Each structure stands twice: as structure tokens, then as C-alpha cells.
Amino acid sequence: MEGSSNLVPNLNEMMEEYAQPEEEVRQEPAMEEVPIETPEVATSPEQQPQTRKGKEKMVEEVEEFISDEAYSIWRRHYNNKGFVAERKFTNPISPFTEMIEQRGWGTFCKHQNSGFAAIVKEFYSNMVGRKDNTVYVRGVWVPYGSEAINQAFGMEGQKHGSKFKKLLENLNKKKIARKLTDGKVKWGHGEGEKKVINRGDLTKEAKVWFYFLASVFVPTRHVCTVREQEAILLYAILKGYKLNAGAVIENSIMRYHEGNKRGLIPHPNTITVLCLKAGVKAKWDEEEEIPKTSPLTMTGVSKGPRNQKKQGAIVETETAKQGEGTSKVAE
């Protein structure tokens, strides 16, 4: 039942077992990792697609970009850019992990397939020519909608609950801020109201879930302030509303595509899985692999980022290091 108590987080129960040092927590049996199966991809040169320019001609010619505009976007925005990757959440069974399982998010939180830099950058570049929630990637139209995401990560049947839909239709920022900050902050555009909510103003429960979302579902390097979409998600989680995880991820991908593209590229692992499952052929001998980030533990979630300006799921590839990117792998 939507809004029931078993979906509403209780921080005291969540944190009781984790007052001990992180080293002790790591010794406990962790949740079993569930690998995401991806189809086998042919590796012989005759079966690999041709790159756009400067490579020997292959038997099968596949353009990497759907249009000159997409290629221009790749050159201007993505070529020398790093990534902010999803972190795997691994932890012993606890009220927090049980809550994640109850919401049907367990498989997604346990996965951490490596991402392929070129495939992810081509995906975002070609979104300019997307059709019906599909994107052209190396001759394949890759579905990226909520249904495809949920199916890829074992989250079938996820839907936004009626109370969450009502929340979106009648957004009440004052009510949201009151719940997230225990009444400390007035959020809005009126006199005496803050335009944003600072992370430091959040309640302990909201901070835990905010860092979890920023590390796993909506990866971002900026965790000083809570953006509107994140505040809405936090409110819904704290109230126990049903959420469609695939729709949350799809919306995050679209917001990055439609934004100014100044930040690091999000969701590389998720996009790589979607592409490979759709049949995109990876050039295994040439693909630049995105470094894996360190898993997120319950202790890490409760403590939050060491540096509130930059959270720890930031990675860059060798290509990005040679360009303008200055980020590095951080715990």
C-alpha cells in the first residue's frame, strides 16, 4: 500500500548497526552481487563496424553519428569530457537495504558493469536525432525509456504511485522544504524564501537518502545544494510514495541532454548496458573502458561526501585527461 510504514525510512533503525568503524562493517557478509548479463559481441575484425574517420575500411560499414549535427555536438561537448559514474551499493542486510529491496531497486544497486567511453559519448551526441525513446548507436536503435531501463536491471513493473503523480501535478515547495529540513528552511521565490535548499539544512534522514541518490540513481558531483528534482524525489521517499526507478533515470538522462552539457557525463554504466543489450557491437580491442568507482557502503552513505563540493563517483578516461577534464577517481 502506497505510503505504508514499511517504505518510510526510520533513521534510528537504519543507523543503529553502523556506529562501528567502517573497517568492521566491511567484514560482515555483503549483499550478493548480481551481474547484469549482456549479449556476447563478436570480436573478429571482419565483424566490427567501421569508425567515422582515419581507420581501415571494414567489411561492415557503420556510421557512429546519425548526422553532421550529432558529430558537431560530440566534438564541442563530449570528446574530451570525463564521467560521473553510478556507484554500486553493497552492504550487509539492514533496514536500509531491506527498504531498497522492497522498492525493487536491489538488482540495479548491486550492478557495476564497466562502461565504454566512446559508446556513451556517441549515445549522448546522437540524442539530437532520437525517435520514440530510442537513440541511434552504431547502426542500432537503442531504447532508453523507463520500460527498457527497468527491464535491463530487473525492475519490471515499476510505476509512479498516484500520490507521487499528484505531488508532481500540485508542487508545494513549502511543504517539501518543511519535510526535508524539519521546518528550518522556507523554499520558494517569495520574500524571505530560499531559492535552493542547502545540503546542510537537510534532516539526517534526508541527508542519507540524498547522498544515496546522488551516488547511485542520479549521479552528480555537486552535492552542496539540492536541486528541485532531487528535492521532489527525497520528499517522495521519506513519505513512502511508490517511484518508478526507470523513469527517474530516464528523466536524469534527458535533463543532461537538454541542459548546457557543462558537467561531467552521467549514467555511463547504465547506458553501456542498454547499448550492449540492444545489440550494439563494441570494438573490444579498441574500446576505452571507464574506470570503476569504489562501492558505496552504509557507512559511506551515513557519513556523506568528505568534500561536500565534490562527491566520490567521479571518473575520467585517458582521453579526458588529455583534454580539459581535471577530475580524478576519488573514494
Short mmCIF file of C-alpha atoms in Angstrom, two decimals:
data_model
loop_
_atom_site.label_atom_id
_atom_site.label_comp_id
_atom_site.label_asym_id
_atom_site.label_seq_id
_atom_site.Cartn_x
_atom_site.Cartn_y
_atom_site.Cartn_z
CA MET A 1 0.00 0.00 0.00
CA GLU A 2 1.42 3.32 -1.07
CA GLY A 3 2.69 5.46 1.75
CA SER A 4 2.78 2.44 4.11
CA SER A 5 5.22 2.41 7.01
CA ASN A 6 7.44 -0.33 5.54
CA LEU A 7 8.59 2.09 2.84
CA VAL A 8 9.09 5.05 5.17
CA PRO A 9 12.73 5.29 6.35
CA ASN A 10 13.49 5.23 10.06
CA LEU A 11 16.97 6.65 10.61
CA ASN A 12 17.39 5.28 14.12
CA GLU A 13 16.84 1.73 12.88
CA MET A 14 18.97 2.37 9.79
CA MET A 15 21.96 3.68 11.71
CA GLU A 16 21.87 1.58 14.91
CA GLU A 17 24.09 -1.13 13.45
CA TYR A 18 26.56 1.27 11.91
CA ALA A 19 28.04 3.20 14.82
CA GLN A 20 31.10 0.97 14.49
CA PRO A 21 34.09 1.92 12.28
CA GLU A 22 33.86 1.27 8.55
CA GLU A 23 36.59 -1.42 8.71
CA GLU A 24 34.33 -3.58 10.91
CA VAL A 25 31.36 -3.12 8.61
CA ARG A 26 33.32 -4.37 5.64
CA GLN A 27 33.99 -7.65 7.46
CA GLU A 28 30.30 -8.51 7.56
CA PRO A 29 28.81 -10.62 4.73
CA ALA A 30 27.81 -8.32 1.88
CA MET A 31 24.72 -8.48 -0.27
CA GLU A 32 25.27 -10.87 -3.14
CA GLU A 33 26.39 -9.08 -6.31
CA VAL A 34 24.04 -9.65 -9.22
CA PRO A 35 25.85 -9.25 -12.56
CA ILE A 36 23.85 -7.81 -15.42
CA GLU A 37 24.02 -10.19 -18.35
CA THR A 38 24.97 -8.64 -21.67
CA PRO A 39 24.92 -10.41 -25.03
CA GLU A 40 28.11 -11.82 -26.47
CA VAL A 41 29.58 -9.47 -29.04
CA ALA A 42 31.66 -10.66 -31.99
CA THR A 43 35.28 -9.71 -31.66
CA SER A 44 36.77 -10.59 -35.04
CA PRO A 45 37.83 -7.61 -37.21
CA GLU A 46 35.52 -8.70 -40.04
CA GLN A 47 32.51 -8.29 -37.78
CA GLN A 48 33.45 -4.97 -36.20
CA PRO A 49 31.96 -1.72 -37.54
CA GLN A 50 33.95 0.99 -39.29
CA THR A 51 34.82 4.11 -37.32
CA ARG A 52 33.93 7.51 -38.76
CA LYS A 53 37.37 8.60 -39.96
CA GLY A 54 41.01 7.53 -40.01
CA LYS A 55 40.53 3.75 -39.64
CA GLU A 56 40.97 0.91 -42.12
CA LYS A 57 37.82 0.05 -44.01
CA MET A 58 35.90 -2.86 -42.52
CA VAL A 59 33.53 -5.23 -44.28
CA GLU A 60 30.57 -3.78 -42.38
CA GLU A 61 30.41 0.00 -42.54
CA VAL A 62 28.54 1.63 -39.66
CA GLU A 63 28.46 5.37 -39.06
CA GLU A 64 28.99 6.41 -35.47
CA PHE A 65 26.95 9.60 -35.76
CA ILE A 66 23.47 9.95 -37.14
CA SER A 67 24.10 13.40 -38.60
CA ASP A 68 26.67 16.15 -39.00
CA GLU A 69 24.94 17.94 -36.13
CA ALA A 70 25.49 14.95 -33.86
CA TYR A 71 29.16 14.82 -34.85
CA SER A 72 29.48 18.54 -34.14
CA ILE A 73 27.91 18.05 -30.69
CA TRP A 74 30.39 15.27 -29.97
CA ARG A 75 33.33 17.49 -30.90
CA ARG A 76 32.09 20.52 -28.94
CA HIS A 77 30.71 18.88 -25.79
CA TYR A 78 31.79 15.27 -25.30
CA ASN A 79 35.11 14.45 -26.96
CA ASN A 80 37.38 15.44 -24.06
CA LYS A 81 34.97 15.07 -21.17
CA GLY A 82 35.05 12.73 -18.16
CA PHE A 83 32.22 10.88 -16.44
CA VAL A 84 30.36 10.81 -13.14
CA ALA A 85 29.54 7.13 -12.80
CA GLU A 86 26.97 5.21 -10.82
CA ARG A 87 28.34 3.52 -7.70
CA LYS A 88 27.39 0.03 -6.68
CA PHE A 89 25.75 -0.10 -3.25
CA THR A 90 26.90 -3.12 -1.29
CA ASN A 91 26.14 -3.72 2.34
CA PRO A 92 25.03 -6.35 4.86
CA ILE A 93 21.31 -6.87 5.27
CA SER A 94 19.86 -3.97 7.25
CA PRO A 95 16.65 -1.94 7.44
CA PHE A 96 18.09 0.34 4.74
CA THR A 97 18.91 -2.46 2.30
CA GLU A 98 15.59 -4.15 3.05
CA MET A 99 13.86 -0.90 2.10
CA ILE A 100 15.75 -0.84 -1.20
CA GLU A 101 14.72 -4.44 -1.90
CA GLN A 102 11.09 -3.68 -1.05
CA ARG A 103 11.13 -0.94 -3.66
CA GLY A 104 12.53 -3.37 -6.23
CA TRP A 105 15.83 -1.50 -6.64
CA GLY A 106 18.17 -4.20 -5.37
CA THR A 107 19.45 -5.50 -8.71
CA PHE A 108 20.26 -2.04 -10.02
CA CYS A 109 22.08 -1.07 -6.82
CA LYS A 110 24.23 -4.22 -6.92
CA HIS A 111 25.38 -3.93 -10.53
CA GLN A 112 28.54 -2.24 -11.70
CA ASN A 113 29.37 -3.18 -15.25
CA SER A 114 32.21 -1.26 -16.81
CA GLY A 115 31.18 1.47 -19.22
CA PHE A 116 32.66 2.14 -22.65
CA ALA A 117 33.58 5.80 -23.10
CA ALA A 118 33.10 6.07 -26.87
CA ILE A 119 29.73 4.29 -26.85
CA VAL A 120 28.37 6.55 -24.10
CA LYS A 121 29.57 9.72 -25.84
CA GLU A 122 28.08 8.59 -29.16
CA PHE A 123 24.79 7.86 -27.38
CA TYR A 124 24.51 11.37 -25.93
CA SER A 125 25.66 13.01 -29.18
CA ASN A 126 23.07 11.12 -31.23
CA MET A 127 20.22 12.03 -28.87
CA VAL A 128 19.72 15.05 -31.13
CA GLY A 129 18.14 12.59 -33.59
CA ARG A 130 16.28 10.39 -31.11
CA LYS A 131 12.98 8.75 -32.09
CA ASP A 132 10.34 7.36 -29.75
CA ASN A 133 12.68 6.92 -26.79
CA THR A 134 15.37 5.29 -28.93
CA VAL A 135 18.82 6.56 -29.89
CA TYR A 136 20.96 5.56 -32.86
CA VAL A 137 24.27 3.98 -31.79
CA ARG A 138 26.48 2.27 -34.41
CA GLY A 139 23.64 1.12 -36.63
CA VAL A 140 21.32 0.08 -33.78
CA TRP A 141 18.36 1.99 -32.35
CA VAL A 142 18.82 1.67 -28.58
CA PRO A 143 15.74 2.06 -26.33
CA TYR A 144 16.42 4.21 -23.26
CA GLY A 145 12.91 4.77 -21.90
CA SER A 146 11.83 3.78 -18.40
CA GLU A 147 10.47 0.42 -19.55
CA ALA A 148 13.77 -0.53 -21.23
CA ILE A 149 15.78 0.55 -18.18
CA ASN A 150 13.57 -1.37 -15.77
CA GLN A 151 13.73 -4.49 -17.93
CA ALA A 152 17.52 -4.31 -18.23
CA PHE A 153 18.00 -4.19 -14.47
CA GLY A 154 15.29 -6.50 -13.18
CA MET A 155 12.90 -3.75 -12.11
CA GLU A 156 9.91 -4.74 -14.26
CA GLY A 157 6.50 -3.46 -13.19
CA GLN A 158 7.75 -0.25 -11.59
CA LYS A 159 5.27 2.62 -11.76
CA HIS A 160 4.90 6.01 -10.14
CA GLY A 161 2.23 5.83 -7.47
CA SER A 162 -0.85 8.03 -7.52
CA LYS A 163 0.40 10.13 -4.61
CA PHE A 164 3.67 10.87 -6.41
CA LYS A 165 1.80 11.85 -9.57
CA LYS A 166 -0.40 14.15 -7.51
CA LEU A 167 2.72 15.67 -5.94
CA LEU A 168 4.10 16.48 -9.41
CA GLU A 169 0.79 18.00 -10.53
CA ASN A 170 0.46 20.21 -7.46
CA LEU A 171 4.02 21.00 -6.43
CA ASN A 172 4.14 22.59 -2.99
CA LYS A 173 7.71 23.70 -2.29
CA LYS A 174 6.91 24.93 1.20
CA LYS A 175 5.54 21.54 2.22
CA ILE A 176 8.54 19.75 0.70
CA ALA A 177 11.05 22.04 2.43
CA ARG A 178 9.26 21.62 5.74
CA LYS A 179 9.60 17.83 5.48
CA LEU A 180 13.22 17.83 4.27
CA THR A 181 14.55 20.44 6.72
CA ASP A 182 12.21 19.99 9.67
CA GLY A 183 10.85 23.47 9.08
CA LYS A 184 14.23 25.26 9.14
CA VAL A 185 14.04 26.45 5.52
CA LYS A 186 11.35 28.21 3.52
CA TRP A 187 11.79 27.21 -0.13
CA GLY A 188 10.38 29.34 -2.92
CA HIS A 189 10.76 32.67 -4.69
CA GLY A 190 8.93 34.89 -2.26
CA GLU A 191 10.32 37.33 0.28
CA GLY A 192 12.41 35.56 2.92
CA GLU A 193 12.37 32.28 1.00
CA LYS A 194 15.43 30.43 -0.28
CA LYS A 195 15.66 29.58 -3.97
CA VAL A 196 17.60 26.40 -3.19
CA ILE A 197 17.94 24.02 -0.25
CA ASN A 198 21.46 23.55 1.08
CA ARG A 199 22.55 20.03 1.94
CA GLY A 200 23.49 21.18 5.43
CA ASP A 201 19.86 22.17 6.08
CA LEU A 202 18.54 18.65 5.46
CA THR A 203 17.45 16.35 8.28
CA LYS A 204 19.63 13.32 8.98
CA GLU A 205 17.22 11.02 7.14
CA ALA A 206 17.12 13.31 4.11
CA LYS A 207 20.95 13.59 4.02
CA VAL A 208 21.32 9.80 3.94
CA TRP A 209 18.89 9.41 1.05
CA PHE A 210 20.26 12.44 -0.79
CA TYR A 211 23.78 11.02 -0.84
CA PHE A 212 22.42 7.63 -1.90
CA LEU A 213 20.52 9.18 -4.82
CA ALA A 214 23.49 11.35 -5.83
CA SER A 215 25.77 8.30 -5.88
CA VAL A 216 23.55 5.58 -7.34
CA PHE A 217 20.43 6.72 -9.19
CA VAL A 218 21.09 10.33 -10.19
CA PRO A 219 24.91 10.55 -10.21
CA THR A 220 26.25 14.07 -9.73
CA ARG A 221 29.43 15.69 -8.45
CA HIS A 222 27.64 18.66 -6.90
CA VAL A 223 26.10 17.88 -3.54
CA CYS A 224 26.22 21.26 -1.81
CA THR A 225 22.68 22.10 -2.84
CA VAL A 226 19.56 20.06 -3.55
CA ARG A 227 18.04 20.67 -6.96
CA GLU A 228 14.29 20.75 -7.42
CA GLN A 229 14.03 17.27 -8.96
CA GLU A 230 16.15 15.77 -6.18
CA ALA A 231 14.07 17.50 -3.51
CA ILE A 232 10.90 16.03 -5.01
CA LEU A 233 12.41 12.53 -5.02
CA LEU A 234 13.63 12.91 -1.44
CA TYR A 235 10.21 14.01 -0.27
CA ALA A 236 8.56 11.06 -2.04
CA ILE A 237 10.99 8.56 -0.50
CA LEU A 238 10.58 9.97 3.01
CA LYS A 239 6.79 9.82 2.60
CA GLY A 240 6.91 6.23 1.31
CA TYR A 241 5.46 7.02 -2.13
CA LYS A 242 5.92 4.48 -4.90
CA LEU A 243 8.50 5.51 -7.52
CA ASN A 244 9.37 4.24 -10.98
CA ALA A 245 13.16 3.96 -10.85
CA GLY A 246 13.47 3.63 -14.63
CA ALA A 247 11.54 6.86 -15.13
CA VAL A 248 13.78 8.64 -12.61
CA ILE A 249 16.90 7.54 -14.53
CA GLU A 250 15.38 8.37 -17.93
CA ASN A 251 14.47 11.84 -16.70
CA SER A 252 18.02 12.36 -15.43
CA ILE A 253 19.48 11.36 -18.83
CA MET A 254 17.10 13.72 -20.62
CA ARG A 255 17.85 16.63 -18.28
CA TYR A 256 21.57 16.29 -19.01
CA HIS A 257 20.95 16.11 -22.77
CA GLU A 258 18.68 19.16 -22.74
CA GLY A 259 20.90 21.16 -20.36
CA ASN A 260 24.07 23.12 -21.00
CA LYS A 261 26.24 19.95 -21.00
CA ARG A 262 28.90 21.66 -18.87
CA GLY A 263 29.03 18.99 -16.21
CA LEU A 264 30.59 15.52 -16.41
CA ILE A 265 28.70 12.86 -18.34
CA PRO A 266 26.28 10.89 -16.10
CA HIS A 267 24.95 7.31 -16.25
CA PRO A 268 27.81 5.75 -18.27
CA ASN A 269 27.35 2.23 -16.85
CA THR A 270 23.58 2.22 -17.39
CA ILE A 271 23.88 3.49 -20.97
CA THR A 272 26.57 0.91 -21.82
CA VAL A 273 24.34 -1.92 -20.57
CA LEU A 274 21.38 -0.61 -22.61
CA CYS A 275 23.51 -0.37 -25.75
CA LEU A 276 25.04 -3.85 -25.47
CA LYS A 277 21.68 -5.44 -24.69
CA ALA A 278 20.23 -3.77 -27.80
CA GLY A 279 22.96 -5.32 -29.94
CA VAL A 280 25.49 -2.51 -30.32
CA LYS A 281 28.82 -4.04 -31.36
CA ALA A 282 31.71 -2.99 -29.17
CA LYS A 283 35.20 -2.88 -30.64
CA TRP A 284 36.69 -4.76 -27.70
CA ASP A 285 40.31 -4.28 -28.68
CA GLU A 286 39.84 -0.52 -29.10
CA GLU A 287 37.18 0.49 -26.58
CA GLU A 288 38.35 2.76 -23.78
CA GLU A 289 36.93 1.39 -20.55
CA ILE A 290 35.58 3.79 -17.95
CA PRO A 291 37.27 3.07 -14.59
CA LYS A 292 35.04 1.50 -11.96
CA THR A 293 34.30 3.56 -8.87
CA SER A 294 34.60 2.22 -5.34
CA PRO A 295 31.40 0.60 -3.97
CA LEU A 296 29.23 2.65 -1.65
CA THR A 297 28.66 1.18 1.82
CA MET A 298 26.12 2.04 4.50
CA THR A 299 28.87 3.74 6.46
CA GLY A 300 29.69 5.86 3.41
CA VAL A 301 26.04 6.77 2.91
CA SER A 302 25.64 7.83 6.54
CA LYS A 303 28.81 9.94 6.55
CA GLY A 304 28.16 11.58 3.19
CA PRO A 305 30.86 13.05 0.95
CA ARG A 306 34.16 14.03 2.54
CA ASN A 307 34.13 17.14 0.40
CA GLN A 308 30.59 18.45 0.03
CA LYS A 309 31.50 20.28 -3.16
CA LYS A 310 32.62 17.13 -4.97
CA GLN A 311 31.23 13.69 -4.23
CA GLY A 312 33.14 10.50 -4.93
CA ALA A 313 31.75 8.89 -8.08
CA ILE A 314 33.86 10.99 -10.43
CA VAL A 315 35.98 9.24 -13.05
CA GLU A 316 37.82 10.22 -16.16
CA THR A 317 39.30 8.26 -19.02
CA GLU A 318 42.71 8.69 -20.58
CA THR A 319 41.09 10.67 -23.41
CA ALA A 320 39.55 13.11 -20.93
CA LYS A 321 42.89 13.51 -19.16
CA GLN A 322 44.41 14.75 -22.40
CA GLY A 323 41.64 17.33 -22.83
CA GLU A 324 40.07 19.83 -20.48
CA GLY A 325 38.86 17.37 -17.83
CA THR A 326 40.52 17.76 -14.45
CA SER A 327 38.53 15.27 -12.39
CA LYS A 328 40.06 12.14 -10.92
CA VAL A 329 38.99 8.89 -9.32
CA ALA A 330 38.07 9.61 -5.74
CA GLU A 331 36.64 7.49 -2.97
#
